[in-house]
């Protein structure tokens, strides 16, 4: 079952889980108040890079680095992957929420609707205030 959660995106989505790879993403999620369910790590050193006090409720699983490479979408996996419950964005605590500079996205000569959709989703996730599209 653990392997199913780590390997299958469809299974994770059905179970209401998300997968985050790498120390920075996992730490950012923990700092925002997300709840980790499982942490897969290849070495104890990789685990020590994370704030262990925020992992008390998580199941910690040591796996071979080769397994993490199979599960990972990254070219160079960092050796740590965490499964979180899909968070409710309204309950997360983002640092400096009111102190950010307004962000605008200018899309010039975008021809592929799929690329535009990706850019708009990323802009929304980053808190973009304005989007300007030129003809293209």
Short mmCIF file of N, CA and C in Angstrom, two decimals:
data_model
loop_
_atom_site.label_atom_id
_atom_site.label_comp_id
_atom_site.label_asym_id
_atom_site.label_seq_id
_atom_site.Cartn_x
_atom_site.Cartn_y
_atom_site.Cartn_z
N UNK A 1 0.82 -1.20 0.00
CA UNK A 1 0.00 0.00 0.00
C UNK A 1 0.87 1.26 0.00
N UNK A 2 1.96 1.26 0.77
CA UNK A 2 2.86 2.41 0.79
C UNK A 2 3.41 2.69 -0.60
N UNK A 3 3.77 1.64 -1.29
CA UNK A 3 4.31 1.80 -2.64
C UNK A 3 3.26 2.36 -3.57
N UNK A 4 2.01 1.95 -3.42
CA UNK A 4 0.92 2.48 -4.25
C UNK A 4 0.77 3.98 -4.06
N UNK A 5 0.87 4.44 -2.82
CA UNK A 5 0.75 5.87 -2.54
C UNK A 5 1.89 6.63 -3.20
N UNK A 6 3.09 6.09 -3.10
CA UNK A 6 4.25 6.79 -3.65
C UNK A 6 4.29 6.76 -5.17
N UNK A 7 3.88 5.66 -5.78
CA UNK A 7 4.06 5.50 -7.22
C UNK A 7 2.90 6.01 -8.07
N UNK A 8 1.69 5.94 -7.58
CA UNK A 8 0.53 6.19 -8.42
C UNK A 8 -0.13 7.54 -8.12
N UNK A 9 -0.05 8.44 -9.07
CA UNK A 9 -0.69 9.74 -8.90
C UNK A 9 -2.20 9.59 -8.80
N UNK A 10 -2.77 8.71 -9.60
CA UNK A 10 -4.22 8.49 -9.57
C UNK A 10 -4.66 8.01 -8.19
N UNK A 11 -3.90 7.07 -7.63
CA UNK A 11 -4.22 6.55 -6.30
C UNK A 11 -4.14 7.67 -5.26
N UNK A 12 -3.09 8.53 -5.35
CA UNK A 12 -2.94 9.64 -4.40
C UNK A 12 -4.12 10.60 -4.52
N UNK A 13 -4.49 10.96 -5.75
CA UNK A 13 -5.60 11.89 -5.94
C UNK A 13 -6.90 11.31 -5.38
N UNK A 14 -7.12 10.02 -5.60
CA UNK A 14 -8.31 9.35 -5.08
C UNK A 14 -8.32 9.36 -3.55
N UNK A 15 -7.14 9.24 -2.95
CA UNK A 15 -7.02 9.20 -1.49
C UNK A 15 -6.89 10.59 -0.87
N UNK A 16 -6.85 11.65 -1.68
CA UNK A 16 -6.72 13.00 -1.16
C UNK A 16 -5.32 13.31 -0.65
N UNK A 17 -4.31 12.79 -1.33
CA UNK A 17 -2.91 12.98 -0.93
C UNK A 17 -2.15 13.72 -2.02
N UNK A 18 -1.05 14.37 -1.62
CA UNK A 18 -0.12 14.97 -2.57
C UNK A 18 1.29 14.51 -2.25
N UNK A 19 2.15 14.49 -3.25
CA UNK A 19 3.53 14.07 -3.09
C UNK A 19 4.44 15.28 -3.33
N UNK A 20 5.36 15.50 -2.41
CA UNK A 20 6.35 16.57 -2.56
C UNK A 20 7.74 15.97 -2.50
N UNK A 21 8.61 16.42 -3.39
CA UNK A 21 9.98 15.91 -3.46
C UNK A 21 10.97 16.99 -3.08
N UNK A 22 11.95 16.61 -2.31
CA UNK A 22 13.04 17.52 -1.98
C UNK A 22 12.84 18.27 -0.68
N UNK A 23 13.97 18.60 -0.06
CA UNK A 23 13.97 19.25 1.24
C UNK A 23 13.22 20.58 1.23
N UNK A 24 13.47 21.41 0.23
CA UNK A 24 12.87 22.75 0.23
C UNK A 24 11.34 22.71 0.16
N UNK A 25 10.79 21.94 -0.77
CA UNK A 25 9.33 21.86 -0.89
C UNK A 25 8.70 21.29 0.37
N UNK A 26 9.32 20.26 0.93
CA UNK A 26 8.78 19.63 2.14
C UNK A 26 8.83 20.62 3.30
N UNK A 27 9.96 21.31 3.47
CA UNK A 27 10.08 22.30 4.55
C UNK A 27 9.08 23.44 4.39
N UNK A 28 8.90 23.92 3.16
CA UNK A 28 7.93 24.99 2.91
C UNK A 28 6.52 24.54 3.28
N UNK A 29 6.17 23.30 2.92
CA UNK A 29 4.84 22.78 3.25
C UNK A 29 4.67 22.66 4.76
N UNK A 30 5.70 22.18 5.44
CA UNK A 30 5.63 22.06 6.90
C UNK A 30 5.49 23.43 7.55
N UNK A 31 6.26 24.42 7.05
CA UNK A 31 6.18 25.78 7.60
C UNK A 31 4.80 26.40 7.39
N UNK A 32 4.13 26.02 6.30
CA UNK A 32 2.80 26.55 6.00
C UNK A 32 1.71 25.85 6.81
N UNK A 33 2.07 24.77 7.51
CA UNK A 33 1.11 24.08 8.35
C UNK A 33 0.51 22.83 7.74
N UNK A 34 1.06 22.34 6.63
CA UNK A 34 0.56 21.11 6.01
C UNK A 34 0.93 19.91 6.89
N UNK A 35 0.09 18.87 6.83
CA UNK A 35 0.28 17.68 7.67
C UNK A 35 0.89 16.53 6.88
N UNK A 36 2.12 16.15 7.22
CA UNK A 36 2.74 15.02 6.52
C UNK A 36 2.17 13.70 7.00
N UNK A 37 1.94 12.79 6.06
CA UNK A 37 1.48 11.45 6.40
C UNK A 37 2.65 10.47 6.44
N UNK A 38 3.49 10.51 5.40
CA UNK A 38 4.63 9.62 5.27
C UNK A 38 5.81 10.38 4.71
N UNK A 39 6.99 9.98 5.14
CA UNK A 39 8.22 10.54 4.59
C UNK A 39 9.11 9.37 4.20
N UNK A 40 9.47 9.31 2.92
CA UNK A 40 10.38 8.30 2.42
C UNK A 40 11.76 8.95 2.29
N UNK A 41 12.78 8.33 2.85
CA UNK A 41 14.11 8.90 2.79
C UNK A 41 15.13 7.80 2.50
N UNK A 42 16.22 8.19 1.84
CA UNK A 42 17.22 7.19 1.45
C UNK A 42 18.35 7.07 2.48
N UNK A 43 18.65 8.16 3.18
CA UNK A 43 19.67 8.12 4.22
C UNK A 43 19.19 8.93 5.42
N UNK A 44 19.74 8.63 6.59
CA UNK A 44 19.39 9.36 7.80
C UNK A 44 19.80 10.83 7.66
N UNK A 45 20.88 11.09 6.95
CA UNK A 45 21.30 12.48 6.72
C UNK A 45 20.23 13.28 5.99
N UNK A 46 19.57 12.66 5.02
CA UNK A 46 18.48 13.33 4.30
C UNK A 46 17.33 13.64 5.24
N UNK A 47 17.03 12.72 6.14
CA UNK A 47 15.95 12.93 7.10
C UNK A 47 16.29 14.06 8.08
N UNK A 48 17.54 14.13 8.50
CA UNK A 48 17.97 15.16 9.45
C UNK A 48 17.92 16.57 8.86
N UNK A 49 17.86 16.69 7.54
CA UNK A 49 17.75 18.00 6.90
C UNK A 49 16.35 18.61 7.08
N UNK A 50 15.41 17.80 7.54
CA UNK A 50 14.02 18.25 7.73
C UNK A 50 13.79 18.61 9.20
N UNK A 51 12.82 19.48 9.48
CA UNK A 51 12.49 19.81 10.88
C UNK A 51 11.77 18.62 11.54
N UNK A 52 12.52 17.81 12.28
CA UNK A 52 11.99 16.57 12.84
C UNK A 52 10.83 16.80 13.81
N UNK A 53 10.80 17.95 14.48
CA UNK A 53 9.71 18.23 15.40
C UNK A 53 8.36 18.32 14.69
N UNK A 54 8.36 18.64 13.40
CA UNK A 54 7.11 18.75 12.63
C UNK A 54 6.74 17.43 11.95
N UNK A 55 7.55 16.41 12.15
CA UNK A 55 7.29 15.10 11.53
C UNK A 55 6.84 14.05 12.54
N UNK A 56 6.46 14.48 13.74
CA UNK A 56 6.13 13.53 14.82
C UNK A 56 4.98 12.60 14.47
N UNK A 57 4.01 13.08 13.73
CA UNK A 57 2.85 12.24 13.38
C UNK A 57 3.05 11.46 12.08
N UNK A 58 4.10 11.77 11.35
CA UNK A 58 4.33 11.12 10.06
C UNK A 58 4.97 9.75 10.25
N UNK A 59 4.66 8.86 9.32
CA UNK A 59 5.34 7.57 9.26
C UNK A 59 6.62 7.76 8.47
N UNK A 60 7.75 7.42 9.08
CA UNK A 60 9.05 7.57 8.44
C UNK A 60 9.46 6.22 7.87
N UNK A 61 9.82 6.20 6.58
CA UNK A 61 10.14 4.94 5.90
C UNK A 61 11.47 5.08 5.18
N UNK A 62 12.45 4.29 5.60
CA UNK A 62 13.75 4.28 4.91
C UNK A 62 13.64 3.35 3.72
N UNK A 63 14.00 3.86 2.54
CA UNK A 63 13.94 3.08 1.30
C UNK A 63 15.25 3.22 0.56
N UNK A 64 15.46 2.36 -0.40
CA UNK A 64 16.66 2.45 -1.23
C UNK A 64 16.55 3.67 -2.14
N UNK A 65 17.69 4.30 -2.38
CA UNK A 65 17.71 5.46 -3.27
C UNK A 65 17.20 5.08 -4.66
N UNK A 66 17.45 3.84 -5.08
CA UNK A 66 16.97 3.37 -6.39
C UNK A 66 15.45 3.44 -6.46
N UNK A 67 14.77 3.13 -5.35
CA UNK A 67 13.30 3.22 -5.32
C UNK A 67 12.84 4.67 -5.47
N UNK A 68 13.53 5.58 -4.79
CA UNK A 68 13.17 6.99 -4.90
C UNK A 68 13.38 7.47 -6.33
N UNK A 69 14.43 7.00 -6.99
CA UNK A 69 14.66 7.39 -8.39
C UNK A 69 13.52 6.89 -9.28
N UNK A 70 13.00 5.72 -9.00
CA UNK A 70 11.87 5.18 -9.79
C UNK A 70 10.62 6.01 -9.56
N UNK A 71 10.35 6.40 -8.32
CA UNK A 71 9.14 7.14 -7.99
C UNK A 71 9.22 8.60 -8.40
N UNK A 72 10.42 9.14 -8.50
CA UNK A 72 10.64 10.57 -8.69
C UNK A 72 10.40 10.99 -10.13
N UNK A 73 9.95 12.23 -10.28
CA UNK A 73 9.83 12.87 -11.58
C UNK A 73 11.04 13.74 -11.88
N UNK A 74 11.95 13.87 -10.92
CA UNK A 74 13.11 14.74 -11.07
C UNK A 74 14.25 14.04 -11.80
N UNK A 75 15.06 14.81 -12.49
CA UNK A 75 16.24 14.26 -13.16
C UNK A 75 17.27 13.83 -12.12
N UNK A 76 17.41 14.63 -11.06
CA UNK A 76 18.37 14.33 -9.99
C UNK A 76 17.63 14.35 -8.65
N UNK A 77 17.01 13.23 -8.26
CA UNK A 77 16.25 13.19 -7.00
C UNK A 77 17.15 13.49 -5.80
N UNK A 78 16.56 14.10 -4.78
CA UNK A 78 17.31 14.48 -3.59
C UNK A 78 17.34 13.40 -2.51
N UNK A 79 16.54 12.38 -2.67
CA UNK A 79 16.57 11.30 -1.69
C UNK A 79 15.55 11.44 -0.58
N UNK A 80 14.60 12.34 -0.73
CA UNK A 80 13.53 12.47 0.26
C UNK A 80 12.23 12.86 -0.45
N UNK A 81 11.18 12.12 -0.13
CA UNK A 81 9.84 12.34 -0.70
C UNK A 81 8.85 12.27 0.46
N UNK A 82 7.88 13.17 0.47
CA UNK A 82 6.87 13.15 1.53
C UNK A 82 5.47 13.13 0.92
N UNK A 83 4.59 12.40 1.58
CA UNK A 83 3.17 12.35 1.21
C UNK A 83 2.41 13.16 2.25
N UNK A 84 1.64 14.12 1.78
CA UNK A 84 0.83 14.97 2.65
C UNK A 84 -0.64 14.76 2.35
N UNK A 85 -1.49 15.01 3.34
CA UNK A 85 -2.92 15.12 3.06
C UNK A 85 -3.11 16.37 2.23
N UNK A 86 -4.01 16.31 1.23
CA UNK A 86 -4.25 17.48 0.40
C UNK A 86 -4.77 18.59 1.31
N UNK A 87 -4.03 19.71 1.38
CA UNK A 87 -4.41 20.76 2.34
C UNK A 87 -5.57 21.61 1.85
N UNK A 88 -6.26 22.20 2.81
CA UNK A 88 -7.26 23.21 2.53
C UNK A 88 -6.51 24.54 2.49
N UNK A 89 -6.39 25.18 1.31
CA UNK A 89 -5.57 26.39 1.20
C UNK A 89 -5.95 27.49 2.19
N UNK A 90 -7.20 27.56 2.59
CA UNK A 90 -7.62 28.61 3.52
C UNK A 90 -7.06 28.41 4.92
N UNK A 91 -6.57 27.20 5.23
CA UNK A 91 -6.05 26.92 6.57
C UNK A 91 -4.53 26.97 6.64
N UNK A 92 -3.87 27.19 5.50
CA UNK A 92 -2.41 27.24 5.48
C UNK A 92 -1.93 28.64 5.88
N UNK A 93 -0.77 28.68 6.51
CA UNK A 93 -0.17 29.94 6.96
C UNK A 93 1.02 30.28 6.08
N UNK A 94 0.81 31.13 5.09
CA UNK A 94 1.90 31.52 4.21
C UNK A 94 2.60 32.72 4.81
N UNK A 95 3.92 32.66 4.86
CA UNK A 95 4.72 33.75 5.43
C UNK A 95 4.57 35.01 4.58
N UNK A 96 4.55 36.14 5.23
CA UNK A 96 4.51 37.45 4.56
C UNK A 96 3.34 37.58 3.59
N UNK A 97 2.21 37.08 3.96
CA UNK A 97 1.05 37.08 3.06
C UNK A 97 0.67 38.49 2.62
N UNK A 98 0.74 39.47 3.52
CA UNK A 98 0.32 40.82 3.17
C UNK A 98 1.45 41.70 2.67
N UNK A 99 2.68 41.22 2.72
CA UNK A 99 3.83 42.05 2.39
C UNK A 99 4.37 41.83 0.98
N UNK A 100 3.65 41.12 0.16
CA UNK A 100 4.18 40.79 -1.16
C UNK A 100 3.95 41.93 -2.15
N UNK A 101 4.82 41.98 -3.12
CA UNK A 101 4.71 42.97 -4.20
C UNK A 101 3.71 42.42 -5.22
N UNK A 102 2.81 43.26 -5.75
CA UNK A 102 1.86 42.76 -6.76
C UNK A 102 2.60 42.15 -7.94
N UNK A 103 2.15 41.00 -8.36
CA UNK A 103 2.79 40.26 -9.44
C UNK A 103 1.90 40.30 -10.67
N UNK A 104 2.51 40.60 -11.81
CA UNK A 104 1.79 40.60 -13.09
C UNK A 104 2.48 39.64 -14.04
N UNK A 105 1.71 39.01 -14.90
CA UNK A 105 2.23 38.11 -15.92
C UNK A 105 1.90 38.68 -17.29
N UNK A 106 2.90 38.80 -18.15
CA UNK A 106 2.69 39.27 -19.51
C UNK A 106 3.00 38.10 -20.44
N UNK A 107 2.01 37.67 -21.19
CA UNK A 107 2.17 36.56 -22.13
C UNK A 107 2.21 37.13 -23.54
N UNK A 108 3.35 37.02 -24.17
CA UNK A 108 3.55 37.60 -25.49
C UNK A 108 3.68 36.50 -26.54
N UNK A 109 2.78 36.50 -27.51
CA UNK A 109 2.85 35.59 -28.65
C UNK A 109 2.81 34.12 -28.25
N UNK A 110 1.93 33.79 -27.30
CA UNK A 110 1.75 32.40 -26.87
C UNK A 110 0.81 31.73 -27.87
N UNK A 111 1.27 30.65 -28.49
CA UNK A 111 0.48 30.01 -29.54
C UNK A 111 -0.17 28.70 -29.11
N UNK A 112 0.36 28.09 -28.09
CA UNK A 112 -0.15 26.79 -27.65
C UNK A 112 -1.08 26.99 -26.45
N UNK A 113 -2.36 26.63 -26.57
CA UNK A 113 -3.29 26.82 -25.46
C UNK A 113 -2.88 26.04 -24.21
N UNK A 114 -2.23 24.90 -24.39
CA UNK A 114 -1.77 24.13 -23.23
C UNK A 114 -0.71 24.88 -22.44
N UNK A 115 0.19 25.55 -23.16
CA UNK A 115 1.22 26.35 -22.49
C UNK A 115 0.58 27.52 -21.73
N UNK A 116 -0.40 28.16 -22.37
CA UNK A 116 -1.08 29.27 -21.71
C UNK A 116 -1.79 28.79 -20.44
N UNK A 117 -2.44 27.65 -20.53
CA UNK A 117 -3.12 27.11 -19.35
C UNK A 117 -2.15 26.84 -18.21
N UNK A 118 -0.99 26.28 -18.54
CA UNK A 118 0.03 26.02 -17.53
C UNK A 118 0.50 27.32 -16.89
N UNK A 119 0.75 28.32 -17.72
CA UNK A 119 1.21 29.61 -17.19
C UNK A 119 0.15 30.25 -16.30
N UNK A 120 -1.13 30.16 -16.69
CA UNK A 120 -2.19 30.76 -15.88
C UNK A 120 -2.34 30.04 -14.54
N UNK A 121 -2.23 28.71 -14.54
CA UNK A 121 -2.31 27.97 -13.28
C UNK A 121 -1.14 28.32 -12.36
N UNK A 122 0.05 28.42 -12.94
CA UNK A 122 1.23 28.80 -12.14
C UNK A 122 1.09 30.22 -11.61
N UNK A 123 0.58 31.12 -12.44
CA UNK A 123 0.39 32.51 -12.01
C UNK A 123 -0.62 32.57 -10.86
N UNK A 124 -1.70 31.83 -10.98
CA UNK A 124 -2.70 31.81 -9.91
C UNK A 124 -2.10 31.26 -8.62
N UNK A 125 -1.31 30.20 -8.72
CA UNK A 125 -0.69 29.61 -7.54
C UNK A 125 0.30 30.56 -6.89
N UNK A 126 0.95 31.40 -7.70
CA UNK A 126 1.94 32.35 -7.18
C UNK A 126 1.29 33.64 -6.68
N UNK A 127 -0.03 33.76 -6.82
CA UNK A 127 -0.72 34.95 -6.35
C UNK A 127 -0.67 36.12 -7.30
N UNK A 128 -0.60 35.82 -8.58
CA UNK A 128 -0.51 36.85 -9.61
C UNK A 128 -1.77 37.72 -9.60
N UNK A 129 -1.58 39.04 -9.66
CA UNK A 129 -2.71 39.97 -9.64
C UNK A 129 -3.27 40.28 -11.03
N UNK A 130 -2.41 40.31 -12.05
CA UNK A 130 -2.83 40.70 -13.39
C UNK A 130 -2.20 39.80 -14.43
N UNK A 131 -2.94 39.55 -15.50
CA UNK A 131 -2.41 38.81 -16.65
C UNK A 131 -2.71 39.63 -17.89
N UNK A 132 -1.69 39.86 -18.69
CA UNK A 132 -1.85 40.60 -19.94
C UNK A 132 -1.47 39.67 -21.08
N UNK A 133 -2.39 39.53 -22.04
CA UNK A 133 -2.15 38.68 -23.21
C UNK A 133 -2.02 39.56 -24.44
N UNK A 134 -1.00 39.28 -25.24
CA UNK A 134 -0.87 39.95 -26.52
C UNK A 134 -1.36 39.01 -27.60
N UNK A 135 -1.57 39.54 -28.79
CA UNK A 135 -2.04 38.72 -29.90
C UNK A 135 -0.96 37.72 -30.28
N UNK A 136 -1.36 36.50 -30.58
CA UNK A 136 -0.33 35.52 -30.94
C UNK A 136 -0.88 34.23 -31.41
#
